Amino acid sequence: MIRNNQPMRITDSVILGEEKPVLFAGPCAVESYDICLEIGTKTKEWAEQHGFSYVFKASFDKANRTSSGSFRSIGMDKSLEVLQRVGNALNVPLVTDIHESYQVKDVAEVVDVLQIPAFLCRQTDLLLAAGESGKAVKIKRGQFMAPEDMQYAVTKVRSTGNENVCLTERGFSLGYHNLVVDMRGLPIMRQFAPVVFDITHSVQQPGGQGGSSGGQREFAPILARAAAATGIDGFFIETHPDPSKALSDGPNLIPLHKMGQFLEMLKEAWTLGRKYQDFDVNS
């Protein structure tokens, strides 16, 4: 299968789609500066130790919660301030989600990568606004989208003249409260743009705890190794010092103290996958 050879440039030193895997990781949501800095500091150290480029991730707003009573945000301005402080303190690039076209301008002034949530991957105006910002654009595949149809989302962004775009896999809906990852989708999407595997949300159970989502983090290492073995370009992981107290998506977060071992395992699987990524049974 043909691979896309058009990398996504995040900064001059962090490029998705070349010979070094990129890790997008942090808490699900911006809770406080102290928590974000703790997570970012330790994750950056482990990422560098195990050969990953690192991008700090945290959502400034969780606009797609199951219940209106769920935590959303400490406020857009406060969240963006925290992100900026963390990025400056750690000297790392930043990624966060956008949900509305009007948010692009303010968010793009702070972060290096604009992430399009899975539910919004068909929203033309949002994709065009993200592309026009000039920042790298990371599009999550919708739980309802065929992998091959994600090429059209990529084309929308590139139609603005912005070539820095990637796709992210996070599973498709199979019945209620259940997501399944079809590993064939990773090389299929990789024909169109670099691909990131969202480990955290692939084990999520949307709405599985009544008014909030559940998760099966015990399957995260298995899916992560399988995705890494396909030779993709990067990984997305949400982590927290105490997932039971996280304000968002606690059941599927990786405990922070496990991240070093997790990344060591992931890099080993990725290295093996890259070794055999060009093996073709049809040639």
CSV table of C-alpha atoms in Angstrom, one decimal:
chain,number,residue,atom,x,y,z
A,1,MET,CA,0.0,0.0,0.0
A,2,ILE,CA,1.3,3.5,-0.9
A,3,ARG,CA,2.4,5.7,2.0
A,4,ASN,CA,1.9,9.4,1.9
A,5,ASN,CA,5.2,11.2,1.8
A,6,GLN,CA,4.0,14.6,2.8
A,7,PRO,CA,4.9,15.2,6.4
A,8,MET,CA,3.2,17.6,8.8
A,9,ARG,CA,5.6,20.3,10.1
A,10,ILE,CA,4.7,21.4,13.6
A,11,THR,CA,7.9,23.3,14.4
A,12,ASP,CA,11.3,23.3,12.7
A,13,SER,CA,12.3,20.4,15.0
A,14,VAL,CA,9.1,18.5,15.4
A,15,ILE,CA,7.8,17.0,12.2
A,16,LEU,CA,5.2,14.3,11.9
A,17,GLY,CA,5.7,11.7,9.2
A,18,GLU,CA,9.5,11.4,9.2
A,19,GLU,CA,11.8,9.0,11.0
A,20,LYS,CA,11.0,10.0,14.6
A,21,PRO,CA,7.6,9.3,16.1
A,22,VAL,CA,5.7,12.2,17.6
A,23,LEU,CA,3.9,11.9,20.9
A,24,PHE,CA,0.8,14.1,21.6
A,25,ALA,CA,0.2,13.8,25.3
A,26,GLY,CA,-1.2,15.5,28.4
A,27,PRO,CA,-4.4,15.7,30.5
A,28,CYS,CA,-7.8,15.4,28.8
A,29,ALA,CA,-8.7,19.0,29.9
A,30,VAL,CA,-6.9,22.0,31.3
A,31,GLU,CA,-7.6,21.7,35.0
A,32,SER,CA,-4.9,23.9,36.4
A,33,TYR,CA,-1.4,25.2,35.6
A,34,ASP,CA,0.2,23.0,38.3
A,35,ILE,CA,-1.4,19.7,37.0
A,36,CYS,CA,-0.6,20.6,33.4
A,37,LEU,CA,3.0,21.4,34.3
A,38,GLU,CA,3.5,18.3,36.3
A,39,ILE,CA,2.1,16.1,33.6
A,40,GLY,CA,4.0,17.9,30.8
A,41,THR,CA,7.3,17.9,32.7
A,42,LYS,CA,7.4,14.2,33.4
A,43,THR,CA,5.9,13.2,30.0
A,44,LYS,CA,8.5,15.3,28.1
A,45,GLU,CA,11.3,13.6,30.1
A,46,TRP,CA,10.1,10.2,29.3
A,47,ALA,CA,9.4,11.1,25.6
A,48,GLU,CA,12.9,12.3,25.1
A,49,GLN,CA,14.3,9.3,26.9
A,50,HIS,CA,12.5,6.9,24.6
A,51,GLY,CA,13.0,8.7,21.3
A,52,PHE,CA,9.7,10.6,20.8
A,53,SER,CA,9.2,14.2,19.7
A,54,TYR,CA,6.8,15.7,22.2
A,55,VAL,CA,3.7,17.9,21.8
A,56,PHE,CA,1.8,18.9,25.0
A,57,LYS,CA,-2.0,18.3,24.7
A,58,ALA,CA,-4.9,19.6,26.8
A,59,SER,CA,-8.4,20.7,25.8
A,60,PHE,CA,-9.4,24.2,26.6
A,61,ASP,CA,-13.0,23.2,26.4
A,62,LYS,CA,-14.8,19.9,26.5
A,63,ALA,CA,-17.7,20.9,24.3
A,64,ASN,CA,-19.0,17.4,23.5
A,65,ARG,CA,-19.8,16.1,27.0
A,66,THR,CA,-22.6,13.5,27.4
A,67,SER,CA,-24.3,15.5,30.1
A,68,SER,CA,-24.6,19.3,30.6
A,69,GLY,CA,-23.6,18.6,34.2
A,70,SER,CA,-20.1,17.3,33.2
A,71,PHE,CA,-17.0,19.5,33.6
A,72,ARG,CA,-16.3,21.5,30.5
A,73,SER,CA,-13.7,24.1,31.2
A,74,ILE,CA,-12.1,26.6,33.6
A,75,GLY,CA,-12.8,29.2,30.9
A,76,MET,CA,-11.3,29.8,27.4
A,77,ASP,CA,-9.1,32.7,28.4
A,78,LYS,CA,-7.8,31.0,31.6
A,79,SER,CA,-7.2,27.7,29.7
A,80,LEU,CA,-5.3,29.3,26.9
A,81,GLU,CA,-3.2,31.2,29.4
A,82,VAL,CA,-2.3,27.9,31.1
A,83,LEU,CA,-1.4,26.3,27.8
A,84,GLN,CA,0.8,29.2,26.9
A,85,ARG,CA,2.6,29.1,30.2
A,86,VAL,CA,3.2,25.4,30.0
A,87,GLY,CA,4.5,25.7,26.4
A,88,ASN,CA,6.9,28.4,27.5
A,89,ALA,CA,8.0,26.6,30.6
A,90,LEU,CA,8.8,23.4,28.9
A,91,ASN,CA,9.7,24.8,25.5
A,92,VAL,CA,7.4,22.4,23.7
A,93,PRO,CA,4.7,22.8,21.0
A,94,LEU,CA,1.0,22.7,21.9
A,95,VAL,CA,-2.2,21.1,20.6
A,96,THR,CA,-5.8,21.7,21.6
A,97,ASP,CA,-9.2,21.1,20.2
A,98,ILE,CA,-11.4,23.7,18.4
A,99,HIS,CA,-15.1,23.3,18.0
A,100,GLU,CA,-16.3,26.5,16.3
A,101,SER,CA,-14.8,28.5,13.5
A,102,TYR,CA,-14.8,31.7,15.6
A,103,GLN,CA,-12.4,30.1,18.1
A,104,VAL,CA,-9.6,29.6,15.5
A,105,LYS,CA,-8.1,33.0,15.7
A,106,ASP,CA,-7.6,33.2,19.4
A,107,VAL,CA,-6.5,29.6,19.8
A,108,ALA,CA,-4.1,29.7,16.9
A,109,GLU,CA,-2.3,32.6,18.6
A,110,VAL,CA,-1.3,30.2,21.4
A,111,VAL,CA,-1.0,26.7,20.0
A,112,ASP,CA,1.0,25.0,17.2
A,113,VAL,CA,-1.6,22.4,16.2
A,114,LEU,CA,-5.4,22.7,15.9
A,115,GLN,CA,-7.2,19.5,16.6
A,116,ILE,CA,-10.5,18.8,14.9
A,117,PRO,CA,-12.7,16.5,17.1
A,118,ALA,CA,-14.0,13.3,15.5
A,119,PHE,CA,-17.7,14.4,15.6
A,120,LEU,CA,-16.7,17.6,13.6
A,121,CYS,CA,-14.5,16.1,10.9
A,122,ARG,CA,-17.0,16.8,8.2
A,123,GLN,CA,-17.6,20.5,9.2
A,124,THR,CA,-16.3,22.3,6.1
A,125,ASP,CA,-16.2,25.8,7.6
A,126,LEU,CA,-14.3,24.6,10.6
A,127,LEU,CA,-11.7,22.7,8.5
A,128,LEU,CA,-11.3,25.7,6.2
A,129,ALA,CA,-10.9,28.1,9.1
A,130,ALA,CA,-8.3,25.8,10.7
A,131,GLY,CA,-6.4,25.5,7.4
A,132,GLU,CA,-6.4,29.3,6.8
A,133,SER,CA,-4.8,29.8,10.2
A,134,GLY,CA,-1.6,28.5,8.9
A,135,LYS,CA,-1.2,26.2,11.9
A,136,ALA,CA,-0.8,22.4,11.6
A,137,VAL,CA,-4.2,20.7,11.6
A,138,LYS,CA,-4.9,17.3,13.2
A,139,ILE,CA,-8.2,15.7,12.2
A,140,LYS,CA,-9.7,12.9,14.1
A,141,ARG,CA,-11.6,10.3,12.1
A,142,GLY,CA,-15.3,10.4,12.9
A,143,GLN,CA,-16.7,7.2,14.5
A,144,PHE,CA,-19.1,7.1,11.6
A,145,MET,CA,-16.5,7.6,8.8
A,146,ALA,CA,-14.9,5.1,6.5
A,147,PRO,CA,-11.1,5.4,6.6
A,148,GLU,CA,-10.9,6.1,2.8
A,149,ASP,CA,-13.4,9.0,3.1
A,150,MET,CA,-11.1,10.9,5.4
A,151,GLN,CA,-9.1,12.0,2.2
A,152,TYR,CA,-11.9,14.6,1.7
A,153,ALA,CA,-11.2,16.2,5.0
A,154,VAL,CA,-7.5,16.4,4.2
A,155,THR,CA,-8.4,17.9,0.8
A,156,LYS,CA,-10.5,20.6,2.5
A,157,VAL,CA,-7.6,21.8,4.6
A,158,ARG,CA,-5.1,21.6,1.8
A,159,SER,CA,-7.4,23.7,-0.4
A,160,THR,CA,-6.5,26.7,1.7
A,161,GLY,CA,-2.8,26.3,0.8
A,162,ASN,CA,-2.0,24.7,4.1
A,163,GLU,CA,-0.2,21.4,3.6
A,164,ASN,CA,0.4,20.6,7.3
A,165,VAL,CA,-2.4,18.2,8.1
A,166,CYS,CA,-2.6,14.8,9.6
A,167,LEU,CA,-5.3,12.2,10.5
A,168,THR,CA,-6.0,10.5,13.8
A,169,GLU,CA,-7.7,7.1,14.4
A,170,ARG,CA,-9.8,6.6,17.5
A,171,GLY,CA,-12.1,3.7,16.7
A,172,PHE,CA,-15.6,3.4,15.1
A,173,SER,CA,-18.9,2.9,16.8
A,174,LEU,CA,-20.0,-0.7,17.1
A,175,GLY,CA,-23.3,-0.8,19.0
A,176,TYR,CA,-24.0,1.4,22.0
A,177,HIS,CA,-21.1,2.5,24.3
A,178,ASN,CA,-18.6,0.5,22.3
A,179,LEU,CA,-15.7,1.5,20.0
A,180,VAL,CA,-13.7,-0.9,17.9
A,181,VAL,CA,-10.4,-0.2,16.0
A,182,ASP,CA,-10.0,-1.7,12.6
A,183,MET,CA,-6.2,-1.7,12.1
A,184,ARG,CA,-6.7,-1.7,8.3
A,185,GLY,CA,-7.8,1.9,8.6
A,186,LEU,CA,-4.4,3.1,9.6
A,187,PRO,CA,-2.5,2.2,6.4
A,188,ILE,CA,-5.6,3.2,4.4
A,189,MET,CA,-5.6,6.7,5.9
A,190,ARG,CA,-1.8,6.9,5.7
A,191,GLN,CA,-2.1,7.2,1.9
A,192,PHE,CA,-3.6,10.7,2.3
A,193,ALA,CA,-1.6,12.1,5.3
A,194,PRO,CA,0.5,11.1,8.3
A,195,VAL,CA,-1.5,9.1,10.8
A,196,VAL,CA,-1.6,9.3,14.6
A,197,PHE,CA,-3.3,6.7,16.8
A,198,ASP,CA,-5.4,7.9,19.6
A,199,ILE,CA,-4.8,5.3,22.3
A,200,THR,CA,-6.9,6.9,25.0
A,201,HIS,CA,-10.2,7.4,23.1
A,202,SER,CA,-9.9,4.0,21.4
A,203,VAL,CA,-10.7,2.4,24.8
A,204,GLN,CA,-13.4,4.9,25.7
A,205,GLN,CA,-17.0,3.8,26.2
A,206,PRO,CA,-19.0,6.9,25.1
A,207,GLY,CA,-21.8,7.5,27.5
A,208,GLY,CA,-21.1,4.2,29.2
A,209,GLN,CA,-21.5,5.4,32.7
A,210,GLY,CA,-24.9,7.0,32.3
A,211,GLY,CA,-24.3,10.7,32.0
A,212,SER,CA,-20.6,10.3,31.5
A,213,SER,CA,-18.2,8.1,29.4
A,214,GLY,CA,-16.6,5.0,30.7
A,215,GLY,CA,-13.4,3.3,29.5
A,216,GLN,CA,-11.3,0.1,29.5
A,217,ARG,CA,-7.8,1.3,30.0
A,218,GLU,CA,-6.6,-2.3,30.5
A,219,PHE,CA,-6.9,-2.7,26.7
A,220,ALA,CA,-4.8,0.4,25.9
A,221,PRO,CA,-1.4,-1.4,25.8
A,222,ILE,CA,-2.8,-4.0,23.5
A,223,LEU,CA,-4.3,-1.6,21.0
A,224,ALA,CA,-1.2,0.7,21.3
A,225,ARG,CA,1.2,-2.2,20.4
A,226,ALA,CA,-1.0,-3.3,17.5
A,227,ALA,CA,-1.2,0.2,16.0
A,228,ALA,CA,2.5,0.8,16.5
A,229,ALA,CA,3.3,-2.3,14.6
A,230,THR,CA,1.6,-0.9,11.5
A,231,GLY,CA,4.4,1.7,11.4
A,232,ILE,CA,2.3,4.9,11.8
A,233,ASP,CA,3.7,8.3,12.5
A,234,GLY,CA,2.6,9.3,16.0
A,235,PHE,CA,0.5,8.6,19.1
A,236,PHE,CA,-2.0,10.5,21.2
A,237,ILE,CA,-2.2,9.6,24.9
A,238,GLU,CA,-4.1,11.3,27.7
A,239,THR,CA,-2.7,10.9,31.2
A,240,HIS,CA,-3.2,12.1,34.7
A,241,PRO,CA,-1.5,11.7,38.2
A,242,ASP,CA,-4.8,10.3,39.6
A,243,PRO,CA,-7.3,9.3,36.9
A,244,SER,CA,-10.0,8.7,39.5
A,245,LYS,CA,-9.9,12.4,40.3
A,246,ALA,CA,-9.5,13.7,36.7
A,247,LEU,CA,-12.2,16.1,35.7
A,248,SER,CA,-12.7,14.5,32.3
A,249,ASP,CA,-12.4,11.0,30.8
A,250,GLY,CA,-10.8,9.4,33.9
A,251,PRO,CA,-11.7,5.8,33.2
A,252,ASN,CA,-9.6,5.7,30.0
A,253,LEU,CA,-6.6,7.9,31.1
A,254,ILE,CA,-3.2,6.3,31.6
A,255,PRO,CA,-1.9,6.8,35.1
A,256,LEU,CA,1.0,9.2,34.9
A,257,HIS,CA,3.4,7.0,36.9
A,258,LYS,CA,2.9,4.3,34.1
A,259,MET,CA,3.8,6.6,31.2
A,260,GLY,CA,7.6,5.9,31.2
A,261,GLN,CA,7.0,2.1,30.9
A,262,PHE,CA,4.2,2.7,28.4
A,263,LEU,CA,6.4,4.7,26.1
A,264,GLU,CA,9.2,2.3,26.3
A,265,MET,CA,6.9,-0.5,25.2
A,266,LEU,CA,5.4,1.7,22.5
A,267,LYS,CA,8.7,2.6,21.0
A,268,GLU,CA,9.8,-1.1,20.8
A,269,ALA,CA,6.6,-2.0,19.0
A,270,TRP,CA,6.9,1.0,16.7
A,271,THR,CA,10.6,0.2,15.8
A,272,LEU,CA,9.6,-3.3,14.8
A,273,GLY,CA,6.6,-2.0,12.8
A,274,ARG,CA,8.8,0.4,10.9
A,275,LYS,CA,11.2,-2.4,10.0
A,276,TYR,CA,8.5,-4.3,8.2
A,277,GLN,CA,6.2,-1.5,7.0
A,278,ASP,CA,7.1,-2.0,3.4
A,279,PHE,CA,6.7,-5.8,3.4
A,280,ASP,CA,4.2,-6.5,0.5
A,281,VAL,CA,2.7,-9.9,-0.1
A,282,ASN,CA,1.4,-8.8,-3.5
A,283,SER,CA,4.7,-7.8,-5.1
